[in-house]
mmCIF file of C-alpha atoms in Angstrom:
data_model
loop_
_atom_site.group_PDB
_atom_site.id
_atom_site.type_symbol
_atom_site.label_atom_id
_atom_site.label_comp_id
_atom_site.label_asym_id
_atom_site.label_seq_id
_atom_site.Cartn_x
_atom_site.Cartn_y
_atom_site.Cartn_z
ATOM 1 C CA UNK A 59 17.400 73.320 113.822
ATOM 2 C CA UNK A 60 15.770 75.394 110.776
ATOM 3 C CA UNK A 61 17.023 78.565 112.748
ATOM 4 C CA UNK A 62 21.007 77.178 112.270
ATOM 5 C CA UNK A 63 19.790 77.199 108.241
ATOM 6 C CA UNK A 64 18.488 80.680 108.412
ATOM 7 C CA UNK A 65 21.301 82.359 109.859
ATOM 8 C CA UNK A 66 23.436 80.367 108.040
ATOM 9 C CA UNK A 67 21.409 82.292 104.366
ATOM 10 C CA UNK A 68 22.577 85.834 106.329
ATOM 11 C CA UNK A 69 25.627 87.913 105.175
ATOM 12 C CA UNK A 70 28.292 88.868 108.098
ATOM 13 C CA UNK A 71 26.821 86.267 110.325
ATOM 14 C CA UNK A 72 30.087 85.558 112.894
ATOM 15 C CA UNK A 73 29.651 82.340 115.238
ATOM 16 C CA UNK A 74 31.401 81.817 117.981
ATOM 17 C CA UNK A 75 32.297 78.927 120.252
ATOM 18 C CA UNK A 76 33.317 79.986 123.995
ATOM 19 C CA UNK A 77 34.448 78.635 127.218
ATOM 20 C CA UNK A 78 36.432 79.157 129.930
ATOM 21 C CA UNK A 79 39.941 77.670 128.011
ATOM 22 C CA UNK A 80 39.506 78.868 124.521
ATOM 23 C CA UNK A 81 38.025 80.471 121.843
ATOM 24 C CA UNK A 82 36.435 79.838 118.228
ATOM 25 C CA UNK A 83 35.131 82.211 115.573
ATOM 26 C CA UNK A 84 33.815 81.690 112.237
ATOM 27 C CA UNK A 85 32.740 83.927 109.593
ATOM 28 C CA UNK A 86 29.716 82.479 107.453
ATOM 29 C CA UNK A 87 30.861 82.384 103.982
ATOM 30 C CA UNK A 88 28.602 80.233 102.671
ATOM 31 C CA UNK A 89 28.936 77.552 105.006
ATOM 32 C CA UNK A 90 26.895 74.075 104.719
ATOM 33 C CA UNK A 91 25.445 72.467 107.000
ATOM 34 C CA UNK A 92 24.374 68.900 107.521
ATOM 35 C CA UNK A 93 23.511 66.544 110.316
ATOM 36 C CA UNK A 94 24.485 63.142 111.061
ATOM 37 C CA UNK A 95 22.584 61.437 113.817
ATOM 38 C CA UNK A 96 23.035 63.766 116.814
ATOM 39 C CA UNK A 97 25.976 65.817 115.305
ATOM 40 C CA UNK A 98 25.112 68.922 113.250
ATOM 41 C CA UNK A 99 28.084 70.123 111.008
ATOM 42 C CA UNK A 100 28.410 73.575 109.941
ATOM 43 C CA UNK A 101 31.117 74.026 107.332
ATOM 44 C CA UNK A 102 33.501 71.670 105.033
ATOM 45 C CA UNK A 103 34.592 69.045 107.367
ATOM 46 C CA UNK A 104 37.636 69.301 105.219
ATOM 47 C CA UNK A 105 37.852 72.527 104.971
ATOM 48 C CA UNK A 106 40.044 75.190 107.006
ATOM 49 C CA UNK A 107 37.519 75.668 109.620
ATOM 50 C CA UNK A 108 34.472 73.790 110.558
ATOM 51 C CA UNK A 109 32.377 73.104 114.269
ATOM 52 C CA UNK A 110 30.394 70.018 115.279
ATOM 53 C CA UNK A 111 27.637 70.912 117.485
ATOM 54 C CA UNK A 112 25.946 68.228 119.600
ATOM 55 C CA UNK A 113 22.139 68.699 118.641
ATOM 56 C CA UNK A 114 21.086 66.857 121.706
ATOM 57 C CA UNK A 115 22.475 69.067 123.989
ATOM 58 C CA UNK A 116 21.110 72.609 123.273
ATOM 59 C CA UNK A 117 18.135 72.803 124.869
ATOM 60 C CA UNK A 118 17.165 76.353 123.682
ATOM 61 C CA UNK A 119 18.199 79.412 121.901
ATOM 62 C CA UNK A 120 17.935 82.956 122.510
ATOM 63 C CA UNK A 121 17.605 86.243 120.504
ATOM 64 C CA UNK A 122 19.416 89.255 122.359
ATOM 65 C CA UNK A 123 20.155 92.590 121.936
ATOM 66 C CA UNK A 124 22.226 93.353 124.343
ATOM 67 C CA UNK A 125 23.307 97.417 125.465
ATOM 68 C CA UNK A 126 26.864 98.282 125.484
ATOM 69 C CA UNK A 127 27.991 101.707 126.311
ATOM 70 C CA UNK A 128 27.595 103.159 122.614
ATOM 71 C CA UNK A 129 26.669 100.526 120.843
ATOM 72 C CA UNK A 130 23.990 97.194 121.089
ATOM 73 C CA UNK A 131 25.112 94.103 119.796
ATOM 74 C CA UNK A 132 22.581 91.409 118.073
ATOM 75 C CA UNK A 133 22.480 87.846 118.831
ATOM 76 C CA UNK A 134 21.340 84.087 118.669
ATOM 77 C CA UNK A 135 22.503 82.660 121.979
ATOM 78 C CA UNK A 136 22.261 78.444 121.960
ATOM 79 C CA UNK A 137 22.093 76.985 125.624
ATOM 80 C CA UNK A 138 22.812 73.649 127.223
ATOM 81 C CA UNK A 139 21.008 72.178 129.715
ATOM 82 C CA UNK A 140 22.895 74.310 132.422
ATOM 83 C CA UNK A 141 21.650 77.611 130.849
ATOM 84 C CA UNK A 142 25.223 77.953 129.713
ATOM 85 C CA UNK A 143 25.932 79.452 126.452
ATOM 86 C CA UNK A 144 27.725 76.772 124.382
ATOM 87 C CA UNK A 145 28.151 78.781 120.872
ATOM 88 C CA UNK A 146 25.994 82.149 119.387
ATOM 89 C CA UNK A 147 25.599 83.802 115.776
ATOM 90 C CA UNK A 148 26.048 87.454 116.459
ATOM 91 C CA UNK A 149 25.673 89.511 113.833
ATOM 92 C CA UNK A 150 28.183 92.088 112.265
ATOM 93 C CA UNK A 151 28.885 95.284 110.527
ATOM 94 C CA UNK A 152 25.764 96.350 112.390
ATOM 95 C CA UNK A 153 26.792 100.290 112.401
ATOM 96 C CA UNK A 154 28.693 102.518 110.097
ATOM 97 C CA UNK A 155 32.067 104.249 110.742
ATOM 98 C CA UNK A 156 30.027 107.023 112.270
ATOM 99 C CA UNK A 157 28.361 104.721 114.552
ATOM 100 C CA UNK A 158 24.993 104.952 112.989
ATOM 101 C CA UNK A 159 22.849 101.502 113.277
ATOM 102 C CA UNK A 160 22.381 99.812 110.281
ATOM 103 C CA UNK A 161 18.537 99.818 109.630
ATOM 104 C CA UNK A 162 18.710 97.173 107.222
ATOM 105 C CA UNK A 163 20.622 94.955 109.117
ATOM 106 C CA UNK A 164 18.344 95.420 111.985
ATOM 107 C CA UNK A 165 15.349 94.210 110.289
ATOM 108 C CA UNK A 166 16.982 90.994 109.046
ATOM 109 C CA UNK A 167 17.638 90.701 112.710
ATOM 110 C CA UNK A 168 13.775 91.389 113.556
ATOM 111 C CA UNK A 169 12.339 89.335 110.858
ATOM 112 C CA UNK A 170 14.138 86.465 111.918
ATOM 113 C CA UNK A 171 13.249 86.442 115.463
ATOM 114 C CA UNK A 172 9.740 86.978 114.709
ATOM 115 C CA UNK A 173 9.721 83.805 112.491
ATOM 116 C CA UNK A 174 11.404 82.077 115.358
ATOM 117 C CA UNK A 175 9.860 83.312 118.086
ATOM 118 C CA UNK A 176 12.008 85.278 121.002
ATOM 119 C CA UNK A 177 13.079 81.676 122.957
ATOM 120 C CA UNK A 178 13.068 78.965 120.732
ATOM 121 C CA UNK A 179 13.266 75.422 122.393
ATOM 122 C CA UNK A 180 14.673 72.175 120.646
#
């Protein structure tokens, strides 16, 4: 999954593991990744925080902008088999404490997608 890599290079890159009983977030700070088999690891497995991700079950991944009321938040959405998101990468400190989109930030955003494509399937 070269697209885990790349977002894994990007500054203020949060990921997040969600379902209906809990919650996970972690910041990229230079995590590592590897993979074993099936298993992708992002993180020090013996570090503080770390997530194992099942390569065999995401079938696809998404980039999305979704529209809030003043705001739009950036994404890379990974989906199982059900279509149901099992973690994303969104990406942070997107506007500035006047609410002004960060430009920059937008065309990492852009540039990525357009290397993977808009729907990238494993």
């Amino acid at each position: 999954m070269n697209i885990l890599s790349d977002l894994l290079k990007i500054d203020d890159v949060l990921f997040i593991i969600k379902n209906n009983v809990a919650v996970s977030e972690i910041k990229n700070i230079s995590l590592p990744i590897k993979q074993k088999e099936k298993w992708i690891t992002i993180g020090d497995n013996d570090g503080s925080a770390h997530m194992h991700i099942n390569s065999e079950l995401i079938l696809f991944a998404e980039f999305i902008e979704e529209k809030k009321l003043d705001r739009t938040s950036f994404s890379v959405q990974f989906f199982d088999q059900n279509r149901e998101r099992v973690f994303a990468a969104f990406f942070t400190k997107m506007y500035d404490q006047n609410n002004n989109l960060n430009f920059e930030r937008k065309k990492i955003f852009k540039n990525l997608c357009k290397k993977h494509g808009l729907k990238i399937k494993f």
